[in-house]
C-alpha cells in the first residue's frame, strides 16, 4: 500500500524559506514523478511543479520559478519542496502527490505553512 | 481564474443523481484525458476518476466520468451524505507539462 507522509506545520516570517518533506513507502520511489500542489485557505488546488526522482529533472510552474526547489533523497525515499522569499499569500496547505501516469494517484496528508510577521 | 471551468456549487438530496461539469478547450480537455479528485472536508484530495471514466479500485460505481469534445462531466448517482465534498477536475497541459485544475465544485447533500 502506497503511503506519503509529510512533515508537520510550519510558521515562517515573510522573506524566510520553508522546506516540506514527503516520506514515501509502498512503491518503487524512482518509478514515479512526484508533484507538489498547494491549496490556500478556502481556495482551490494549484500545481507547483514535479520532480523525477530517478534523474533529478524538474519542471516548475512559471509562477514559482526562481523561488521553488524540488529535490529527492532516494536513499530514504523522501521528496522535498523548498519555497523561498515567502510572502503572506504563500500561506497554504502544501501537498506532495505521486504521479502514476499523468494522474495524481496518491497524496500526502498535507503540511500547513503559515507566513506571518 | 482557472483554465478549466467548473460550477462553484452543486447540490442534491439523498438518492438523487447529480452531475458536475468541467469545461476546457482543445488544448487541454480536447487533447488529453480528464481526472477527477474528491476532497472530503479537512482532508487531502484523492483520485476519484482517471483517464476520463476509469475508477481506481475502491471507488464505488455510483461515481462515473465522461468526456465529449472540450467538456467533461462527473456523475454521482444514489447520492449519499458522505459524498458531500469538493470535487476538482484536472487535465494534463502539454505546454505547462503539468496538470491544470478546475476551480472546484462544492457538493452539498441536502
Short mmCIF file of N, CA and C in Angstrom, two decimals, chain A residues 1-114:
data_model
loop_
_atom_site.label_atom_id
_atom_site.label_comp_id
_atom_site.label_asym_id
_atom_site.label_seq_id
_atom_site.Cartn_x
_atom_site.Cartn_y
_atom_site.Cartn_z
N UNK A 1 0.85 -1.20 0.00
CA UNK A 1 0.00 0.00 0.00
C UNK A 1 0.88 1.25 0.00
N UNK A 2 0.54 2.18 -0.86
CA UNK A 2 1.32 3.40 -1.01
C UNK A 2 0.99 4.38 0.11
N UNK A 3 2.05 4.93 0.72
CA UNK A 3 1.87 5.96 1.74
C UNK A 3 2.82 7.11 1.48
N UNK A 4 2.28 8.33 1.63
CA UNK A 4 3.09 9.53 1.56
C UNK A 4 2.85 10.29 2.86
N UNK A 5 3.90 10.45 3.66
CA UNK A 5 3.76 11.10 4.96
C UNK A 5 4.60 12.37 4.97
N UNK A 6 3.92 13.48 5.17
CA UNK A 6 4.59 14.78 5.10
C UNK A 6 4.99 15.29 6.48
N UNK A 7 5.89 16.24 6.46
CA UNK A 7 6.34 16.87 7.69
C UNK A 7 5.24 17.77 8.25
N UNK A 8 5.47 18.29 9.43
CA UNK A 8 4.42 19.00 10.14
C UNK A 8 4.27 20.46 9.76
N UNK A 9 3.34 21.10 10.44
CA UNK A 9 3.03 22.50 10.17
C UNK A 9 4.21 23.40 10.49
N UNK A 10 4.32 24.50 9.75
CA UNK A 10 5.40 25.45 9.93
C UNK A 10 4.82 26.86 9.99
N UNK A 11 5.47 27.69 10.78
CA UNK A 11 5.16 29.12 10.80
C UNK A 11 6.44 29.87 10.44
N UNK A 12 6.35 30.70 9.42
CA UNK A 12 7.52 31.40 8.93
C UNK A 12 7.22 32.90 8.81
N UNK A 13 8.29 33.67 8.89
CA UNK A 13 8.15 35.11 8.69
C UNK A 13 8.32 35.45 7.22
N UNK A 14 7.72 36.54 6.78
CA UNK A 14 7.90 36.96 5.38
C UNK A 14 9.38 37.09 5.05
N UNK A 15 9.74 36.60 3.86
CA UNK A 15 11.12 36.64 3.41
C UNK A 15 11.91 35.39 3.73
N UNK A 16 11.42 34.57 4.64
CA UNK A 16 12.11 33.33 5.01
C UNK A 16 11.85 32.25 3.97
N UNK A 17 12.48 31.09 4.20
CA UNK A 17 12.26 29.91 3.36
C UNK A 17 11.64 28.80 4.19
N UNK A 18 11.00 27.87 3.51
CA UNK A 18 10.42 26.70 4.18
C UNK A 18 10.75 25.47 3.36
N UNK A 19 10.99 24.37 4.06
CA UNK A 19 11.20 23.08 3.38
C UNK A 19 10.22 22.07 3.95
N UNK A 20 9.46 21.46 3.06
CA UNK A 20 8.48 20.44 3.43
C UNK A 20 8.98 19.10 2.89
N UNK A 21 8.89 18.08 3.71
CA UNK A 21 9.33 16.76 3.27
C UNK A 21 8.13 15.83 3.05
N UNK A 22 8.38 14.78 2.28
CA UNK A 22 7.34 13.82 1.91
C UNK A 22 8.00 12.46 1.86
N UNK A 23 7.79 11.67 2.92
CA UNK A 23 8.42 10.35 3.01
C UNK A 23 7.48 9.31 2.43
N UNK A 24 8.01 8.46 1.55
CA UNK A 24 7.15 7.53 0.82
C UNK A 24 7.42 6.09 1.19
N UNK A 25 6.45 5.25 0.92
CA UNK A 25 6.60 3.81 1.08
C UNK A 25 5.57 3.11 0.21
N UNK A 26 5.80 1.83 -0.07
CA UNK A 26 4.80 1.03 -0.76
C UNK A 26 4.91 0.98 -2.26
N UNK A 27 5.93 1.64 -2.82
CA UNK A 27 6.13 1.56 -4.28
C UNK A 27 7.60 1.86 -4.55
N UNK A 28 8.02 1.65 -5.76
CA UNK A 28 9.40 1.94 -6.14
C UNK A 28 9.54 3.44 -6.34
N UNK A 29 10.26 4.07 -5.44
CA UNK A 29 10.33 5.54 -5.37
C UNK A 29 10.75 6.17 -6.69
N UNK A 30 11.71 5.53 -7.35
CA UNK A 30 12.26 6.13 -8.57
C UNK A 30 11.40 5.89 -9.81
N UNK A 31 10.31 5.16 -9.66
CA UNK A 31 9.46 4.85 -10.81
C UNK A 31 8.38 5.90 -11.08
N UNK A 32 8.18 6.83 -10.15
CA UNK A 32 7.08 7.78 -10.29
C UNK A 32 7.56 9.21 -10.05
N UNK A 33 7.12 10.11 -10.92
CA UNK A 33 7.34 11.52 -10.65
C UNK A 33 6.60 11.91 -9.37
N UNK A 34 7.12 12.93 -8.69
CA UNK A 34 6.43 13.48 -7.52
C UNK A 34 6.05 14.93 -7.81
N UNK A 35 4.76 15.22 -7.63
CA UNK A 35 4.26 16.57 -7.83
C UNK A 35 4.06 17.25 -6.48
N UNK A 36 4.03 18.56 -6.52
CA UNK A 36 3.67 19.37 -5.36
C UNK A 36 2.53 20.30 -5.77
N UNK A 37 1.52 20.31 -4.93
CA UNK A 37 0.30 21.07 -5.17
C UNK A 37 -0.02 21.83 -3.88
N UNK A 38 -0.46 23.05 -3.99
CA UNK A 38 -0.81 23.77 -2.78
C UNK A 38 -2.26 24.24 -2.82
N UNK A 39 -2.77 24.55 -1.64
CA UNK A 39 -4.16 24.99 -1.51
C UNK A 39 -4.23 26.08 -0.44
N UNK A 40 -4.44 27.30 -0.89
CA UNK A 40 -4.61 28.42 0.04
C UNK A 40 -5.94 28.26 0.79
N UNK A 41 -6.07 28.87 1.95
CA UNK A 41 -7.29 28.72 2.76
C UNK A 41 -8.54 29.05 1.96
N UNK A 42 -9.47 28.09 1.90
CA UNK A 42 -10.73 28.30 1.22
C UNK A 42 -10.64 28.36 -0.29
N UNK A 43 -9.47 28.03 -0.84
CA UNK A 43 -9.26 28.12 -2.29
C UNK A 43 -9.08 26.75 -2.92
N UNK A 44 -8.87 26.75 -4.23
CA UNK A 44 -8.71 25.51 -4.97
C UNK A 44 -7.27 25.02 -4.99
N UNK A 45 -7.05 24.01 -5.82
CA UNK A 45 -5.75 23.37 -5.92
C UNK A 45 -4.89 24.08 -6.97
N UNK A 46 -3.61 24.24 -6.64
CA UNK A 46 -2.67 24.93 -7.53
C UNK A 46 -1.42 24.08 -7.69
N UNK A 47 -1.14 23.68 -8.92
CA UNK A 47 0.04 22.87 -9.19
C UNK A 47 1.29 23.72 -9.13
N UNK A 48 2.35 23.18 -8.50
CA UNK A 48 3.59 23.95 -8.33
C UNK A 48 4.74 23.40 -9.17
N UNK A 49 4.79 22.07 -9.31
CA UNK A 49 5.90 21.50 -10.07
C UNK A 49 6.02 20.01 -9.81
N UNK A 50 6.94 19.38 -10.55
CA UNK A 50 7.21 17.96 -10.32
C UNK A 50 8.70 17.69 -10.42
N UNK A 51 9.09 16.54 -9.86
CA UNK A 51 10.46 16.09 -9.94
C UNK A 51 10.46 14.62 -10.32
N UNK A 52 11.41 14.23 -11.14
CA UNK A 52 11.66 12.84 -11.48
C UNK A 52 12.74 12.34 -10.52
N UNK A 53 12.39 11.48 -9.58
CA UNK A 53 13.39 11.04 -8.60
C UNK A 53 14.53 10.22 -9.21
N UNK A 54 14.27 9.63 -10.36
CA UNK A 54 15.31 8.80 -10.99
C UNK A 54 16.43 9.66 -11.57
N UNK A 55 16.03 10.75 -12.21
CA UNK A 55 17.02 11.59 -12.90
C UNK A 55 17.30 12.91 -12.19
N UNK A 56 16.39 13.32 -11.32
CA UNK A 56 16.51 14.63 -10.68
C UNK A 56 15.97 15.77 -11.51
N UNK A 57 15.47 15.48 -12.70
CA UNK A 57 14.94 16.55 -13.53
C UNK A 57 13.66 17.12 -12.90
N UNK A 58 13.45 18.39 -13.13
CA UNK A 58 12.31 19.08 -12.54
C UNK A 58 11.57 19.91 -13.58
N UNK A 59 10.33 20.23 -13.27
CA UNK A 59 9.54 21.15 -14.07
C UNK A 59 8.70 21.98 -13.11
N UNK A 60 8.86 23.28 -13.16
CA UNK A 60 8.18 24.16 -12.23
C UNK A 60 7.15 25.01 -12.94
N UNK A 61 6.03 25.25 -12.28
CA UNK A 61 5.06 26.21 -12.80
C UNK A 61 5.73 27.58 -12.86
N UNK A 62 5.42 28.31 -13.90
CA UNK A 62 6.10 29.59 -14.11
C UNK A 62 5.95 30.52 -12.91
N UNK A 63 4.81 30.45 -12.26
CA UNK A 63 4.54 31.33 -11.12
C UNK A 63 5.59 31.18 -10.02
N UNK A 64 6.18 29.98 -9.90
CA UNK A 64 7.08 29.71 -8.79
C UNK A 64 8.54 29.67 -9.22
N UNK A 65 8.80 29.83 -10.50
CA UNK A 65 10.18 29.80 -11.00
C UNK A 65 11.03 30.80 -10.23
N UNK A 66 12.20 30.33 -9.80
CA UNK A 66 13.11 31.19 -9.06
C UNK A 66 12.92 31.14 -7.56
N UNK A 67 11.80 30.62 -7.12
CA UNK A 67 11.53 30.54 -5.66
C UNK A 67 11.40 29.12 -5.16
N UNK A 68 11.14 28.16 -6.06
CA UNK A 68 10.88 26.79 -5.64
C UNK A 68 12.05 25.89 -6.03
N UNK A 69 12.35 24.94 -5.15
CA UNK A 69 13.35 23.93 -5.45
C UNK A 69 12.81 22.58 -4.99
N UNK A 70 12.71 21.65 -5.92
CA UNK A 70 12.29 20.29 -5.59
C UNK A 70 13.50 19.37 -5.64
N UNK A 71 13.63 18.57 -4.61
CA UNK A 71 14.73 17.61 -4.55
C UNK A 71 14.22 16.29 -4.00
N UNK A 72 15.04 15.28 -4.11
CA UNK A 72 14.72 14.00 -3.52
C UNK A 72 15.98 13.40 -2.90
N UNK A 73 15.78 12.51 -1.93
CA UNK A 73 16.86 11.68 -1.38
C UNK A 73 16.39 10.25 -1.58
N UNK A 74 16.93 9.59 -2.61
CA UNK A 74 16.44 8.25 -2.95
C UNK A 74 16.80 7.23 -1.88
N UNK A 75 17.85 7.50 -1.11
CA UNK A 75 18.27 6.53 -0.08
C UNK A 75 17.23 6.40 1.03
N UNK A 76 16.46 7.45 1.23
CA UNK A 76 15.41 7.39 2.25
C UNK A 76 14.03 7.65 1.66
N UNK A 77 13.93 7.52 0.33
CA UNK A 77 12.64 7.58 -0.37
C UNK A 77 11.84 8.81 0.01
N UNK A 78 12.49 9.93 0.04
CA UNK A 78 11.85 11.15 0.50
C UNK A 78 12.01 12.27 -0.52
N UNK A 79 10.93 13.00 -0.73
CA UNK A 79 10.94 14.17 -1.60
C UNK A 79 10.82 15.43 -0.75
N UNK A 80 11.39 16.51 -1.28
CA UNK A 80 11.40 17.78 -0.55
C UNK A 80 10.95 18.91 -1.48
N UNK A 81 10.26 19.86 -0.88
CA UNK A 81 9.87 21.09 -1.57
C UNK A 81 10.35 22.25 -0.72
N UNK A 82 11.18 23.09 -1.32
CA UNK A 82 11.63 24.30 -0.64
C UNK A 82 11.12 25.51 -1.39
N UNK A 83 10.49 26.41 -0.64
CA UNK A 83 9.98 27.65 -1.22
C UNK A 83 10.63 28.82 -0.48
N UNK A 84 11.22 29.71 -1.24
CA UNK A 84 11.97 30.82 -0.63
C UNK A 84 11.21 32.13 -0.78
N UNK A 85 11.76 33.15 -0.13
CA UNK A 85 11.19 34.52 -0.18
C UNK A 85 9.69 34.48 0.06
N UNK A 86 9.32 33.87 1.16
CA UNK A 86 7.90 33.66 1.45
C UNK A 86 7.18 34.98 1.65
N UNK A 87 5.93 34.98 1.20
CA UNK A 87 5.02 36.12 1.36
C UNK A 87 3.78 35.63 2.09
N UNK A 88 2.97 36.56 2.53
CA UNK A 88 1.76 36.17 3.25
C UNK A 88 0.83 35.34 2.37
N UNK A 89 0.83 35.60 1.07
CA UNK A 89 -0.07 34.82 0.21
C UNK A 89 0.47 33.44 -0.13
N UNK A 90 1.59 33.07 0.45
CA UNK A 90 2.08 31.70 0.36
C UNK A 90 1.51 30.83 1.47
N UNK A 91 0.74 31.44 2.37
CA UNK A 91 0.07 30.66 3.41
C UNK A 91 -0.88 29.68 2.75
N UNK A 92 -0.66 28.39 3.00
CA UNK A 92 -1.41 27.35 2.29
C UNK A 92 -1.07 25.99 2.88
N UNK A 93 -1.86 25.00 2.49
CA UNK A 93 -1.50 23.61 2.74
C UNK A 93 -0.77 23.12 1.49
N UNK A 94 0.38 22.52 1.71
CA UNK A 94 1.23 22.03 0.63
C UNK A 94 1.15 20.50 0.62
N UNK A 95 0.82 19.96 -0.55
CA UNK A 95 0.68 18.52 -0.72
C UNK A 95 1.75 17.98 -1.67
N UNK A 96 2.27 16.81 -1.35
CA UNK A 96 3.01 16.03 -2.35
C UNK A 96 2.03 15.01 -2.91
N UNK A 97 2.23 14.63 -4.15
CA UNK A 97 1.33 13.68 -4.81
C UNK A 97 2.11 12.86 -5.82
N UNK A 98 1.92 11.56 -5.76
CA UNK A 98 2.64 10.65 -6.65
C UNK A 98 1.93 10.57 -8.00
N UNK A 99 2.68 10.72 -9.04
CA UNK A 99 2.16 10.64 -10.41
C UNK A 99 2.21 9.19 -10.87
N UNK A 100 1.05 8.65 -11.28
CA UNK A 100 1.05 7.29 -11.81
C UNK A 100 1.26 7.37 -13.33
N UNK A 101 0.39 7.98 -14.01
CA UNK A 101 0.59 8.35 -15.41
C UNK A 101 -0.27 9.57 -15.70
N UNK A 102 0.30 10.73 -15.33
CA UNK A 102 -0.39 11.99 -15.53
C UNK A 102 -1.68 12.07 -14.72
N UNK A 103 -1.79 11.22 -13.72
CA UNK A 103 -2.83 11.42 -12.71
C UNK A 103 -2.15 11.31 -11.35
N UNK A 104 -2.68 12.01 -10.38
CA UNK A 104 -2.07 12.06 -9.06
C UNK A 104 -2.76 11.01 -8.19
N UNK A 105 -2.19 9.81 -8.22
CA UNK A 105 -2.86 8.64 -7.67
C UNK A 105 -2.82 8.59 -6.15
N UNK A 106 -1.80 9.17 -5.55
CA UNK A 106 -1.65 9.12 -4.10
C UNK A 106 -1.18 10.48 -3.60
N UNK A 107 -1.72 10.90 -2.48
CA UNK A 107 -1.41 12.22 -1.92
C UNK A 107 -0.92 12.09 -0.48
N UNK A 108 -0.04 13.01 -0.11
CA UNK A 108 0.30 13.13 1.29
C UNK A 108 -0.83 13.79 2.04
N UNK A 109 -0.69 13.85 3.36
CA UNK A 109 -1.77 14.39 4.19
C UNK A 109 -1.78 15.92 4.18
N UNK A 110 -0.73 16.52 3.64
CA UNK A 110 -0.65 17.97 3.58
C UNK A 110 0.15 18.55 4.74
N UNK A 111 0.79 19.68 4.48
CA UNK A 111 1.55 20.40 5.50
C UNK A 111 1.15 21.87 5.44
N UNK A 112 0.62 22.38 6.54
CA UNK A 112 0.21 23.77 6.58
C UNK A 112 1.42 24.66 6.80
N UNK A 113 1.62 25.60 5.91
CA UNK A 113 2.66 26.61 6.06
C UNK A 113 1.97 27.96 6.24
N UNK A 114 2.26 28.58 7.36
CA UNK A 114 1.68 29.90 7.67
C UNK A 114 2.79 30.93 7.61
#
